Amino acid sequence: MPELSDATYRQIAALMHETVGLSFSDSKKALVSARLSQRVQQLSLDSFDAYLGRITTDADAAEFQVAVDLLTTNETYFFREPQHFELLEQELNRLRPQSLSVWSAASSFGDEAYSIAMLLSDLQQQGRLGSDWSILGTDISDRVLRSARQAVYPEARLRFVSPQRLKRYCLRGEGEAEGLVQIQDRLAERVQFGQLNLCRPIEPLGPFDVVFLRNVLIYFDSDTKRAVVDRVLALLRPGGLFFIGTAECRVPCATPLQSLAPGVFRRLPGPAR
């Protein structure tokens, strides 16, 4: 098993920070070593230095993406933090909009985006939302986006989906696919996915009425968090809802916000402070 030296670790950490904004303190060295060591062995490399050489060359951009995938945790499931979906439903019940544009800005495997789609589809069928609604899911990881587009999940990931929604929007696998669930095409087609680095200028998107940026800010240092949040909020309409993870505390940004509930904010009119 190769050993990750302090010097090489600092170079890997610096590369991840400069390119995708990931922040790894000295205390995360063991975690980085554990997540990358198996990959180093799979490539038959004799050191982490050799692996660093691989991911820093333009010719091996694909391997850099593999490293990013390994260093970011993508644990997720449908209707995670259900109070956020309840608040969104209450807000839409109040407004009854005819159109709605939602952005899942760190969509991972798509659980969040398809959860939102289930809720919006229900509201449309009940006459509480117009038919002109759409969801965009973005992530930096090409691997998780490919999985999201396939829209196939282990049953355990849908443990908080009601039996009624499972019947309306999902197909259960049989035979070799037993234990898997596929999102029905009529719902999946309402969700689009694309690759996006939140730490770089964002191409023209939006504007959006609702933005979810949950459980991703934990990977960034304070300066990067502030830049990412303001960059994302620039695409949220004044009055729109902004969701972060309930454990991510007060959101650092210059954009004026009103706190509504843990992890939920409304963007206020006016320029960034």
XYZ file of N, CA and C in Angstrom:
819
model
N 0.847 -1.191 0.000
C 0.000 0.000 0.000
C 0.883 1.242 0.000
N 0.774 2.112 -1.000
C 1.606 3.325 -1.016
C 1.233 4.265 0.123
N 2.200 5.061 0.552
C 1.967 6.022 1.640
C 1.840 7.419 1.053
N 0.879 8.162 1.565
C 0.651 9.526 1.108
C 1.473 10.474 1.979
N 2.492 11.092 1.401
C 3.342 12.010 2.153
C 2.620 13.331 2.390
N 3.071 14.074 3.383
C 2.464 15.375 3.671
C 2.574 16.308 2.468
N 3.718 16.295 1.815
C 3.932 17.208 0.686
C 2.990 16.878 -0.476
N 2.847 15.598 -0.772
C 1.965 15.207 -1.867
C 0.509 15.476 -1.508
N 0.164 15.230 -0.246
C -1.201 15.522 0.187
C -1.529 16.999 -0.004
N -0.608 17.871 0.378
C -0.853 19.301 0.239
C -1.013 19.689 -1.234
N -0.275 19.031 -2.112
C -0.416 19.323 -3.543
C -1.770 18.854 -4.078
N -2.211 17.682 -3.624
C -3.524 17.190 -4.043
C -4.617 18.117 -3.510
N -4.498 18.506 -2.249
C -5.491 19.396 -1.648
C -5.528 20.736 -2.380
N -4.352 21.261 -2.718
C -4.292 22.541 -3.428
C -4.922 22.426 -4.813
N -4.665 21.316 -5.504
C -5.246 21.106 -6.828
C -6.763 21.067 -6.759
N -7.300 20.350 -5.787
C -8.747 20.244 -5.660
C -9.382 21.586 -5.306
N -8.687 22.366 -4.507
C -9.217 23.674 -4.129
C -9.200 24.631 -5.313
N -8.116 24.632 -6.045
C -7.970 25.581 -7.160
C -8.914 25.260 -8.316
N -9.201 23.986 -8.532
C -9.982 23.602 -9.708
C -11.471 23.457 -9.440
N -11.830 22.863 -8.325
C -13.257 22.627 -8.065
C -13.710 23.148 -6.713
N -12.835 23.848 -5.991
C -13.234 24.495 -4.752
C -13.299 23.611 -3.530
N -12.940 22.332 -3.646
C -12.989 21.441 -2.490
C -11.924 21.838 -1.484
N -12.299 21.839 -0.218
C -11.385 22.268 0.835
C -11.046 21.085 1.741
N -9.755 20.738 1.808
C -9.300 19.637 2.650
C -8.235 20.160 3.609
N -8.553 20.170 4.890
C -7.589 20.586 5.902
C -6.588 19.466 6.158
N -5.557 19.756 6.954
C -4.555 18.738 7.268
C -5.177 17.520 7.942
N -6.268 17.735 8.666
C -6.911 16.630 9.385
C -7.596 15.634 8.442
N -7.768 16.006 7.170
C -8.446 15.126 6.213
C -7.475 14.252 5.421
N -6.203 14.275 5.790
C -5.222 13.504 5.037
C -5.561 12.011 5.020
N -5.925 11.443 6.156
C -6.231 10.013 6.215
C -7.430 9.676 5.333
N -8.434 10.559 5.304
C -9.613 10.333 4.478
C -9.239 10.333 2.996
N -8.438 11.314 2.570
C -8.022 11.404 1.177
C -7.199 10.179 0.790
N -6.287 9.768 1.680
C -5.469 8.590 1.413
C -6.330 7.347 1.245
N -7.323 7.188 2.123
C -8.178 6.006 2.065
C -8.998 5.964 0.779
N -9.479 7.122 0.349
C -10.353 7.149 -0.823
C -9.596 7.012 -2.142
N -8.333 7.413 -2.144
C -7.575 7.351 -3.391
C -6.660 6.130 -3.502
N -6.358 5.479 -2.376
C -5.361 4.409 -2.400
C -5.775 3.246 -3.291
N -7.059 2.867 -3.248
C -7.503 1.747 -4.081
C -7.359 2.096 -5.565
N -7.627 3.341 -5.901
C -7.487 3.754 -7.295
C -6.024 3.730 -7.734
N -5.133 4.148 -6.850
C -3.701 4.103 -7.153
C -3.281 2.670 -7.467
N -3.781 1.720 -6.679
C -3.449 0.314 -6.915
C -4.093 -0.207 -8.195
N -5.344 0.202 -8.475
C -6.015 -0.253 -9.693
C -5.242 0.154 -10.940
N -4.606 1.314 -10.887
C -3.847 1.811 -12.034
C -2.417 1.275 -12.055
N -2.085 0.412 -11.072
C -0.737 -0.180 -10.964
C 0.341 0.889 -10.825
N 0.019 1.945 -10.093
C 0.992 2.991 -9.819
C 1.699 2.680 -8.508
N 2.940 3.114 -8.396
C 3.710 2.754 -7.204
C 3.721 3.846 -6.139
N 3.043 4.977 -6.403
C 3.056 6.057 -5.413
C 1.919 7.036 -5.671
N 1.587 7.796 -4.631
C 0.621 8.874 -4.794
C 1.196 9.997 -5.658
N 2.515 10.139 -5.656
C 3.138 11.131 -6.540
C 2.824 10.819 -8.000
N 2.882 9.543 -8.354
C 2.578 9.148 -9.722
C 1.116 9.444 -10.058
N 0.253 9.217 -9.074
C -1.171 9.510 -9.304
C -1.394 11.012 -9.444
N -0.716 11.796 -8.623
C -0.807 13.248 -8.746
C -0.398 13.688 -10.142
N 0.651 13.060 -10.677
C 1.073 13.375 -12.035
C -0.010 13.085 -13.051
N -0.754 12.000 -12.827
C -1.832 11.633 -13.746
C -2.943 12.678 -13.744
N -3.344 13.114 -12.570
C -4.519 13.991 -12.498
C -4.190 15.455 -12.746
N -2.912 15.786 -12.868
C -2.550 17.174 -13.148
C -2.246 17.417 -14.625
N -2.275 16.382 -15.440
C -1.997 16.561 -16.866
C -3.298 16.751 -17.634
N -3.287 17.661 -18.570
C -4.470 17.903 -19.396
C -4.871 16.664 -20.178
N -3.900 15.818 -20.458
C -4.173 14.624 -21.264
C -4.999 13.589 -20.502
N -5.091 13.723 -19.179
C -5.829 12.730 -18.394
C -6.916 13.409 -17.562
N -7.706 14.251 -18.214
C -8.788 14.939 -17.522
C -9.812 13.961 -16.964
N -9.982 12.827 -17.640
C -10.947 11.837 -17.165
C -10.540 11.287 -15.807
N -9.232 11.081 -15.588
C -8.786 10.565 -14.296
C -8.968 11.607 -13.205
N -8.792 12.877 -13.547
C -9.068 13.940 -12.574
C -10.524 13.868 -12.120
N -11.436 13.625 -13.062
C -12.848 13.508 -12.710
C -13.088 12.313 -11.787
N -12.367 11.216 -12.026
C -12.472 10.057 -11.141
C -12.047 10.441 -9.727
N -10.955 11.190 -9.600
C -10.477 11.623 -8.287
C -11.517 12.488 -7.576
N -12.142 13.398 -8.308
C -13.191 14.242 -7.722
C -14.342 13.376 -7.223
N -14.745 12.401 -8.033
C -15.822 11.498 -7.628
C -15.473 10.770 -6.337
N -14.245 10.306 -6.232
C -13.834 9.540 -5.053
C -13.767 10.402 -3.810
N -13.484 11.685 -3.979
C -13.278 12.564 -2.824
C -14.535 13.287 -2.375
N -15.618 13.121 -3.091
C -16.874 13.754 -2.684
C -17.872 12.677 -2.311
N -18.526 12.859 -1.197
C -19.510 11.898 -0.724
C -20.850 12.197 -1.370
N -21.480 11.203 -1.959
C -22.742 11.418 -2.654
C -23.880 10.632 -2.018
N -23.797 10.400 -0.715
C -24.865 9.681 -0.014
C -26.136 10.525 -0.051
N -27.193 9.944 -0.560
C -28.436 10.690 -0.672
C -29.593 9.713 -0.769
N -30.808 10.231 -0.685
C -31.997 9.400 -0.820
C -33.178 10.322 -1.099
N -34.287 9.749 -1.520
C -35.449 10.530 -1.900
C -36.089 11.197 -0.687
N -36.515 12.434 -0.870
C -37.192 13.234 0.151
C -36.347 13.370 1.421
N -35.040 13.531 1.221
C -34.145 13.823 2.335
C -34.517 15.179 2.931
N -34.502 15.294 4.237
C -34.947 16.492 4.951
C -36.366 16.862 4.503
N -37.331 16.022 4.868
C -38.706 16.171 4.355
C -39.356 17.503 4.699
N -38.903 18.170 5.747
C -39.504 19.455 6.094
C -39.311 20.485 4.997
N -38.256 20.336 4.203
C -38.040 21.261 3.093
C -39.103 21.071 2.002
N -39.445 19.840 1.733
C -40.476 19.578 0.726
C -41.849 20.017 1.229
N -42.076 19.881 2.528
C -43.341 20.346 3.110
C -43.458 21.860 2.997
N -42.377 22.575 3.257
C -42.416 24.026 3.157
C -42.610 24.464 1.701
N -41.930 23.790 0.776
C -42.107 24.117 -0.633
C -43.559 23.905 -1.047
N -44.162 22.815 -0.610
C -45.560 22.559 -0.938
C -46.466 23.647 -0.373
N -46.213 24.063 0.863
C -47.023 25.125 1.473
C -46.905 26.428 0.690
N -45.694 26.746 0.261
C -45.474 27.975 -0.487
C -46.200 27.923 -1.834
N -46.146 26.788 -2.502
C -46.807 26.674 -3.798
C -48.321 26.637 -3.647
N -48.798 26.075 -2.560
C -50.237 26.111 -2.286
C -50.721 27.550 -2.128
N -49.886 28.372 -1.527
C -50.243 29.777 -1.302
C -50.231 30.569 -2.605
N -49.215 30.322 -3.427
C -49.039 31.117 -4.641
C -49.784 30.563 -5.850
N -49.923 29.245 -5.916
C -50.544 28.560 -7.057
C -50.005 29.098 -8.394
N -48.712 29.007 -8.610
C -48.118 29.559 -9.838
C -48.511 28.738 -11.072
N -48.566 29.413 -12.206
C -48.850 28.725 -13.460
C -47.587 28.151 -14.086
N -46.451 28.703 -13.709
C -45.174 28.188 -14.200
C -44.180 28.177 -13.046
N -43.194 27.300 -13.139
C -42.206 27.171 -12.059
C -40.928 26.567 -12.622
N -39.809 27.160 -12.273
C -38.502 26.662 -12.704
C -37.657 26.380 -11.464
N -37.205 25.144 -11.322
C -36.475 24.705 -10.127
C -35.089 24.223 -10.533
N -34.107 24.572 -9.719
C -32.718 24.160 -9.959
C -32.219 23.362 -8.770
N -31.854 22.120 -9.009
C -31.152 21.293 -8.026
C -29.670 21.423 -8.350
N -28.987 22.339 -7.654
C -27.661 22.791 -8.083
C -26.522 21.853 -7.692
N -26.798 20.902 -6.826
C -25.813 19.869 -6.478
C -26.567 18.547 -6.449
N -26.990 18.114 -7.625
C -28.033 17.093 -7.729
C -27.566 15.680 -7.433
N -26.263 15.450 -7.427
C -25.737 14.124 -7.148
C -26.422 13.094 -8.049
N -26.923 12.002 -7.492
C -27.497 10.927 -8.293
C -28.923 11.198 -8.758
N -29.469 12.365 -8.433
C -30.786 12.726 -8.935
C -31.937 12.473 -7.976
N -31.658 11.914 -6.800
C -32.729 11.638 -5.839
C -33.524 12.902 -5.514
N -32.808 14.006 -5.281
C -33.461 15.258 -4.926
C -34.325 15.776 -6.076
N -33.772 15.784 -7.287
C -34.499 16.314 -8.442
C -35.772 15.525 -8.709
N -35.703 14.209 -8.634
C -36.892 13.402 -8.886
C -37.885 13.493 -7.727
N -37.406 13.728 -6.512
C -38.324 13.969 -5.391
C -39.134 15.235 -5.651
N -38.436 16.290 -6.086
C -39.125 17.537 -6.416
C -40.132 17.300 -7.530
N -39.742 16.518 -8.542
C -40.638 16.244 -9.662
C -41.908 15.528 -9.202
N -41.780 14.581 -8.278
C -42.959 13.901 -7.753
C -43.904 14.891 -7.085
N -43.347 15.785 -6.275
C -44.164 16.772 -5.582
C -44.861 17.695 -6.583
N -44.128 18.213 -7.552
C -44.710 19.148 -8.509
C -45.760 18.472 -9.384
N -45.506 17.232 -9.751
C -46.493 16.506 -10.552
C -47.782 16.309 -9.770
N -47.672 15.981 -8.489
C -48.858 15.848 -7.641
C -49.635 17.160 -7.597
N -48.918 18.269 -7.401
C -49.575 19.569 -7.294
C -50.250 19.948 -8.613
N -49.613 19.612 -9.721
C -50.233 19.892 -11.020
C -51.528 19.106 -11.174
N -51.509 17.823 -10.818
C -52.697 16.982 -10.952
C -53.830 17.471 -10.056
N -53.464 18.102 -8.946
C -54.475 18.611 -8.009
C -54.922 20.031 -8.349
N -54.390 20.592 -9.439
C -54.783 21.927 -9.855
C -54.160 23.042 -9.051
N -53.093 22.720 -8.313
C -52.444 23.749 -7.489
C -51.171 24.287 -8.132
N -50.847 23.806 -9.316
C -49.675 24.247 -10.068
C -49.969 24.076 -11.547
N -49.574 25.074 -12.349
C -49.764 24.949 -13.781
C -48.892 23.868 -14.383
N -49.104 23.582 -15.646
C -48.361 22.502 -16.309
C -46.975 22.929 -16.776
N -46.681 24.229 -16.733
C -45.402 24.735 -17.224
C -44.375 24.756 -16.091
N -43.874 23.588 -15.748
C -42.837 23.517 -14.718
C -41.695 22.639 -15.216
N -40.501 22.937 -14.715
C -39.313 22.197 -15.146
C -38.295 22.149 -14.016
N -37.424 21.161 -14.091
C -36.383 20.974 -13.085
C -35.058 20.750 -13.791
N -34.039 21.477 -13.370
C -32.676 21.273 -13.860
C -31.824 20.750 -12.712
N -31.138 19.642 -12.945
C -30.188 19.110 -11.968
C -28.779 19.232 -12.505
N -27.875 19.805 -11.716
C -26.483 19.928 -12.139
C -25.557 19.376 -11.062
N -24.403 18.902 -11.495
C -23.396 18.388 -10.581
C -22.054 18.437 -11.302
N -20.986 18.428 -10.545
C -19.655 18.431 -11.157
C -19.237 17.044 -11.616
N -19.878 16.021 -11.081
C -19.481 14.644 -11.349
C -20.226 14.060 -12.539
N -19.501 13.712 -13.574
C -20.113 13.082 -14.736
C -20.666 11.707 -14.375
N -19.998 11.025 -13.465
C -20.434 9.681 -13.070
C -21.827 9.707 -12.448
N -22.067 10.614 -11.509
C -23.381 10.645 -10.864
C -24.455 11.153 -11.823
N -24.077 12.013 -12.759
C -25.057 12.508 -13.727
C -25.506 11.398 -14.674
N -24.567 10.547 -15.083
C -24.951 9.406 -15.929
C -25.937 8.512 -15.199
N -25.694 8.290 -13.923
C -26.602 7.473 -13.123
C -27.960 8.157 -12.978
N -27.954 9.475 -12.769
C -29.208 10.219 -12.608
C -30.072 10.113 -13.859
N -29.448 10.198 -15.013
C -30.212 10.118 -16.264
C -30.836 8.739 -16.462
N -30.190 7.708 -15.935
C -30.755 6.353 -16.046
C -31.991 6.197 -15.173
N -32.045 6.948 -14.056
C -33.226 6.996 -13.180
C -33.593 5.636 -12.608
N -32.583 4.851 -12.238
C -32.787 3.546 -11.607
C -32.116 3.566 -10.239
N -32.858 3.137 -9.191
C -32.367 3.264 -7.822
C -32.662 2.007 -7.013
N -31.802 1.706 -6.022
C -32.148 0.651 -5.074
C -33.398 1.053 -4.295
N -34.229 0.075 -3.976
C -35.470 0.361 -3.251
C -35.220 1.139 -1.965
N -34.107 0.862 -1.289
C -33.840 1.516 -0.004
C -33.745 3.032 -0.135
N -33.340 3.509 -1.292
C -33.211 4.956 -1.479
C -34.579 5.635 -1.560
N -35.625 4.856 -1.786
C -36.979 5.411 -1.874
C -37.810 5.066 -0.644
N -37.142 4.821 0.471
C -37.844 4.368 1.673
C -38.799 5.421 2.232
N -38.589 6.698 1.912
C -39.479 7.749 2.407
C -40.471 8.221 1.345
N -40.566 7.505 0.238
C -41.560 7.810 -0.784
C -42.850 7.072 -0.429
N -43.960 7.777 -0.442
C -45.228 7.166 -0.047
C -45.621 6.053 -1.017
N -46.394 5.060 -0.554
C -46.854 3.994 -1.452
C -47.619 4.552 -2.649
N -48.375 5.634 -2.437
C -49.144 6.227 -3.542
C -48.207 6.771 -4.629
N -47.151 7.451 -4.208
C -46.207 7.986 -5.186
C -45.401 6.877 -5.858
N -45.069 5.856 -5.113
C -44.367 4.727 -5.721
C -45.209 4.115 -6.840
N -46.491 4.013 -6.599
C -47.387 3.435 -7.599
C -47.534 4.356 -8.799
N -47.603 5.674 -8.550
C -47.826 6.631 -9.641
C -46.599 6.846 -10.512
N -45.417 6.842 -9.896
C -44.237 7.335 -10.596
C -43.098 6.332 -10.778
N -43.253 5.121 -10.263
C -42.122 4.185 -10.272
C -42.525 2.820 -10.824
N -41.521 2.119 -11.350
C -41.675 0.750 -11.810
C -40.727 -0.132 -11.013
N -41.256 -1.177 -10.408
C -40.425 -2.087 -9.619
C -39.799 -3.144 -10.524
N -38.512 -3.416 -10.274
C -37.814 -4.406 -11.071
C -38.209 -5.820 -10.712
N -38.093 -6.699 -11.679
C -38.378 -8.117 -11.471
C -37.208 -8.937 -11.967
N -37.133 -10.183 -11.509
C -36.053 -11.067 -11.940
C -34.707 -10.523 -11.531
N -33.809 -10.345 -12.510
C -32.474 -9.845 -12.198
C -32.497 -8.409 -11.680
N -33.573 -7.682 -11.972
C -33.699 -6.292 -11.524
C -34.474 -6.158 -10.219
N -34.751 -7.280 -9.579
C -35.487 -7.218 -8.317
C -34.696 -6.406 -7.288
N -35.388 -5.564 -6.560
C -34.736 -4.694 -5.583
C -34.402 -3.325 -6.141
N -34.655 -3.139 -7.443
C -34.409 -1.854 -8.088
C -35.738 -1.201 -8.463
N -35.709 0.108 -8.552
C -36.888 0.892 -8.922
C -36.493 1.859 -10.021
N -37.311 1.956 -11.055
C -37.056 2.919 -12.122
C -38.138 3.988 -12.129
N -37.686 5.252 -12.283
C -38.622 6.360 -12.390
C -39.298 6.293 -13.759
N -40.614 6.422 -13.782
C -41.332 6.350 -15.043
C -40.907 7.486 -15.975
N -40.920 7.183 -17.272
C -40.451 8.143 -18.268
C -41.216 9.454 -18.212
N -42.515 9.400 -17.983
C -43.331 10.617 -18.010
C -42.928 11.591 -16.912
N -42.328 11.090 -15.844
C -41.812 11.975 -14.813
C -40.357 12.332 -15.098
N -39.565 11.338 -15.482
C -38.139 11.570 -15.724
C -37.916 12.603 -16.821
N -38.798 12.655 -17.806
C -38.594 13.580 -18.910
C -38.802 15.035 -18.493
N -39.358 15.264 -17.309
C -39.519 16.636 -16.822
C -38.248 17.162 -16.150
N -37.254 16.295 -15.999
C -36.010 16.662 -15.328
C -34.854 16.569 -16.319
N -34.079 17.624 -16.419
C -32.889 17.651 -17.260
C -31.650 17.710 -16.370
N -30.564 17.095 -16.815
C -29.323 17.101 -16.042
C -28.178 17.643 -16.897
N -27.248 18.333 -16.237
C -26.082 18.858 -16.928
C -24.915 19.021 -15.972
N -23.707 18.982 -16.509
C -22.502 19.100 -15.683
C -22.167 20.563 -15.450
N -21.820 20.902 -14.205
C -21.551 22.289 -13.858
C -20.610 22.358 -12.665
N -19.598 23.215 -12.775
C -18.675 23.497 -11.675
C -19.125 24.789 -11.015
N -19.634 24.706 -9.803
C -20.162 25.872 -9.104
C -19.083 26.884 -8.745
N -17.822 26.475 -8.822
C -16.721 27.365 -8.469
C -16.194 28.135 -9.666
N -16.858 28.035 -10.785
C -16.478 28.770 -11.981
C -17.663 29.620 -12.433
N -17.424 30.653 -13.238
C -18.552 31.437 -13.762
C -19.581 30.526 -14.418
N -20.853 30.796 -14.146
C -21.929 29.941 -14.627
C -22.493 30.514 -15.913
N -22.612 29.660 -16.917
C -23.199 30.082 -18.180
C -24.635 30.525 -17.943
N -25.190 31.329 -18.851
C -26.553 31.828 -18.631
C -27.539 30.704 -18.339
N -28.105 30.722 -17.165
C -29.124 29.775 -16.736
C -30.233 30.570 -16.061
N -31.386 29.935 -15.953
C -32.450 30.557 -15.196
C -33.121 31.692 -15.956
N -33.748 32.619 -15.209
C -33.777 32.647 -13.748
C -34.689 31.557 -13.193
N -34.421 31.205 -11.930
C -35.166 30.145 -11.278
C -36.073 30.718 -10.190
N -37.144 29.981 -9.906
C -38.063 30.347 -8.825
C -37.672 29.669 -7.520
N -37.008 28.531 -7.624
C -36.589 27.749 -6.456
C -35.209 27.168 -6.748
N -34.313 27.270 -5.765
C -32.978 26.684 -5.900
C -32.670 25.827 -4.680
N -32.260 24.587 -4.919
C -31.759 23.701 -3.863
C -30.237 23.632 -4.005
N -29.526 23.973 -2.945
C -28.062 23.865 -2.909
C -27.689 23.165 -1.599
N -28.180 21.950 -1.436
C -28.105 21.287 -0.140
C -26.915 20.338 -0.038
N -26.294 20.380 1.143
C -25.266 19.409 1.522
C -24.082 19.372 0.570
N -23.703 20.540 0.059
C -22.499 20.653 -0.762
C -21.555 21.711 -0.202
N -22.099 22.698 0.524
C -21.262 23.772 1.058
C -20.246 23.267 2.071
N -20.489 22.101 2.645
C -19.560 21.532 3.623
C -18.201 21.225 3.013
N -18.128 21.129 1.683
C -16.857 20.819 1.022
C -16.009 22.057 0.763
N -16.539 23.265 1.009
C -15.858 24.494 0.645
C -15.369 25.250 1.867
N -14.287 26.018 1.706
C -13.877 26.923 2.779
C -14.778 28.158 2.751
N -14.607 29.049 3.734
C -15.551 30.151 3.915
C -15.590 31.085 2.710
N -14.437 31.407 2.129
C -14.414 32.311 0.976
C -15.097 31.682 -0.233
N -14.844 30.389 -0.444
C -15.458 29.704 -1.575
C -16.961 29.577 -1.369
N -17.391 29.292 -0.145
C -18.825 29.211 0.147
C -19.526 30.505 -0.241
N -18.958 31.617 0.187
C -19.575 32.912 -0.082
C -19.676 33.161 -1.594
N -18.598 32.886 -2.320
C -18.595 33.106 -3.763
C -19.612 32.202 -4.455
N -19.667 30.928 -4.058
C -20.594 29.983 -4.683
C -22.033 30.394 -4.418
N -22.350 30.722 -3.172
C -23.727 31.073 -2.832
C -24.182 32.315 -3.589
N -23.355 33.352 -3.631
C -23.744 34.561 -4.359
C -23.877 34.288 -5.851
N -23.011 33.439 -6.387
C -23.081 33.087 -7.804
C -24.396 32.360 -8.113
N -24.790 31.467 -7.219
C -26.039 30.726 -7.405
C -27.254 31.641 -7.212
N -27.215 32.466 -6.176
C -28.360 33.333 -5.881
C -28.595 34.384 -6.960
N -27.566 34.705 -7.735
C -27.744 35.646 -8.841
C -28.722 35.105 -9.878
N -28.952 33.788 -9.865
C -29.857 33.152 -10.818
C -31.225 32.861 -10.218
N -31.438 33.278 -8.969
C -32.721 33.078 -8.294
C -33.510 34.387 -8.322
N -34.743 34.319 -8.748
C -35.578 35.515 -8.799
C -35.794 36.083 -7.397
N -35.859 37.405 -7.245
C -36.266 37.980 -5.964
C -37.615 37.402 -5.539
N -37.710 36.999 -4.295
C -38.905 36.333 -3.793
C -38.828 34.823 -3.885
N -37.820 34.315 -4.615
C -37.681 32.870 -4.771
C -37.146 32.200 -3.521
N -37.336 30.885 -3.456
C -36.904 30.102 -2.293
C -35.529 29.503 -2.530
N -34.719 29.502 -1.462
C -33.354 28.977 -1.510
C -33.183 27.991 -0.369
N -32.792 26.749 -0.710
C -32.644 25.681 0.274
C -31.181 25.261 0.377
N -30.680 25.160 1.606
C -29.396 24.537 1.878
C -29.629 23.434 2.907
N -28.621 22.634 3.206
C -28.778 21.582 4.206
C -29.044 22.169 5.581
N -29.905 21.527 6.348
C -30.246 22.061 7.662
C -29.046 22.111 8.595
N -28.029 21.288 8.336
C -26.846 21.278 9.194
C -25.784 22.275 8.736
N -26.063 23.015 7.644
C -25.052 23.910 7.094
C -25.113 25.318 7.665
N -26.018 25.540 8.636
C -26.083 26.786 9.403
C -26.411 27.978 8.516
N -26.081 29.167 9.013
C -26.367 30.405 8.294
C -25.543 30.473 7.021
N -26.207 30.818 5.934
C -25.529 30.833 4.646
C -24.696 32.115 4.518
N -23.414 31.981 4.144
C -22.568 33.174 3.986
C -22.740 33.769 2.595
N -23.200 35.013 2.512
C -23.366 35.626 1.210
C -23.622 37.116 1.352
N -23.508 37.823 0.234
C -23.800 39.252 0.207
C -25.203 39.525 -0.307
N -25.881 38.518 -0.824
C -27.229 38.670 -1.359
C -28.231 38.745 -0.209
N -29.139 39.721 -0.216
C -30.102 39.835 0.888
C -31.075 38.663 0.928
N -31.192 38.042 2.108
C -32.049 36.875 2.292
C -32.894 37.037 3.546
N -34.057 36.412 3.518
C -34.917 36.310 4.694
C -34.963 34.852 5.126
N -34.658 34.586 6.386
C -34.689 33.215 6.892
C -36.135 32.805 7.169
N -36.530 31.647 6.641
C -37.891 31.156 6.822
C -37.960 29.963 7.766
N -36.937 29.122 7.727
C -36.891 27.891 8.522
C -35.454 27.387 8.440
N -35.080 26.411 9.266
C -33.720 25.881 9.158
C -33.388 25.435 7.739
N -32.398 26.085 7.138
C -31.969 25.732 5.795
C -32.836 26.288 4.683
N -33.766 27.186 4.989
C -34.672 27.725 3.970
C -34.670 29.249 4.033
N -34.514 29.889 2.891
C -34.442 31.346 2.813
C -35.246 31.834 1.612
N -35.667 33.089 1.711
C -36.281 33.757 0.579
C -35.330 34.858 0.104
N -35.087 34.917 -1.187
C -34.260 35.994 -1.698
C -35.037 37.297 -1.705
N -34.480 38.312 -1.089
C -35.134 39.612 -1.018
C -34.724 40.477 -2.217
N -35.572 41.452 -2.578
C -35.172 42.377 -3.646
C -33.984 43.216 -3.191
N -33.269 43.768 -4.146
C -32.175 44.651 -3.808
C -30.835 44.051 -4.181
N -29.830 44.907 -4.319
C -28.497 44.451 -4.714
C -27.793 43.748 -3.567
N -26.732 43.028 -3.903
C -25.898 42.392 -2.882
C -25.291 43.446 -1.984
N -25.219 43.132 -0.697
C -24.697 44.094 0.270
C -23.171 44.053 0.285
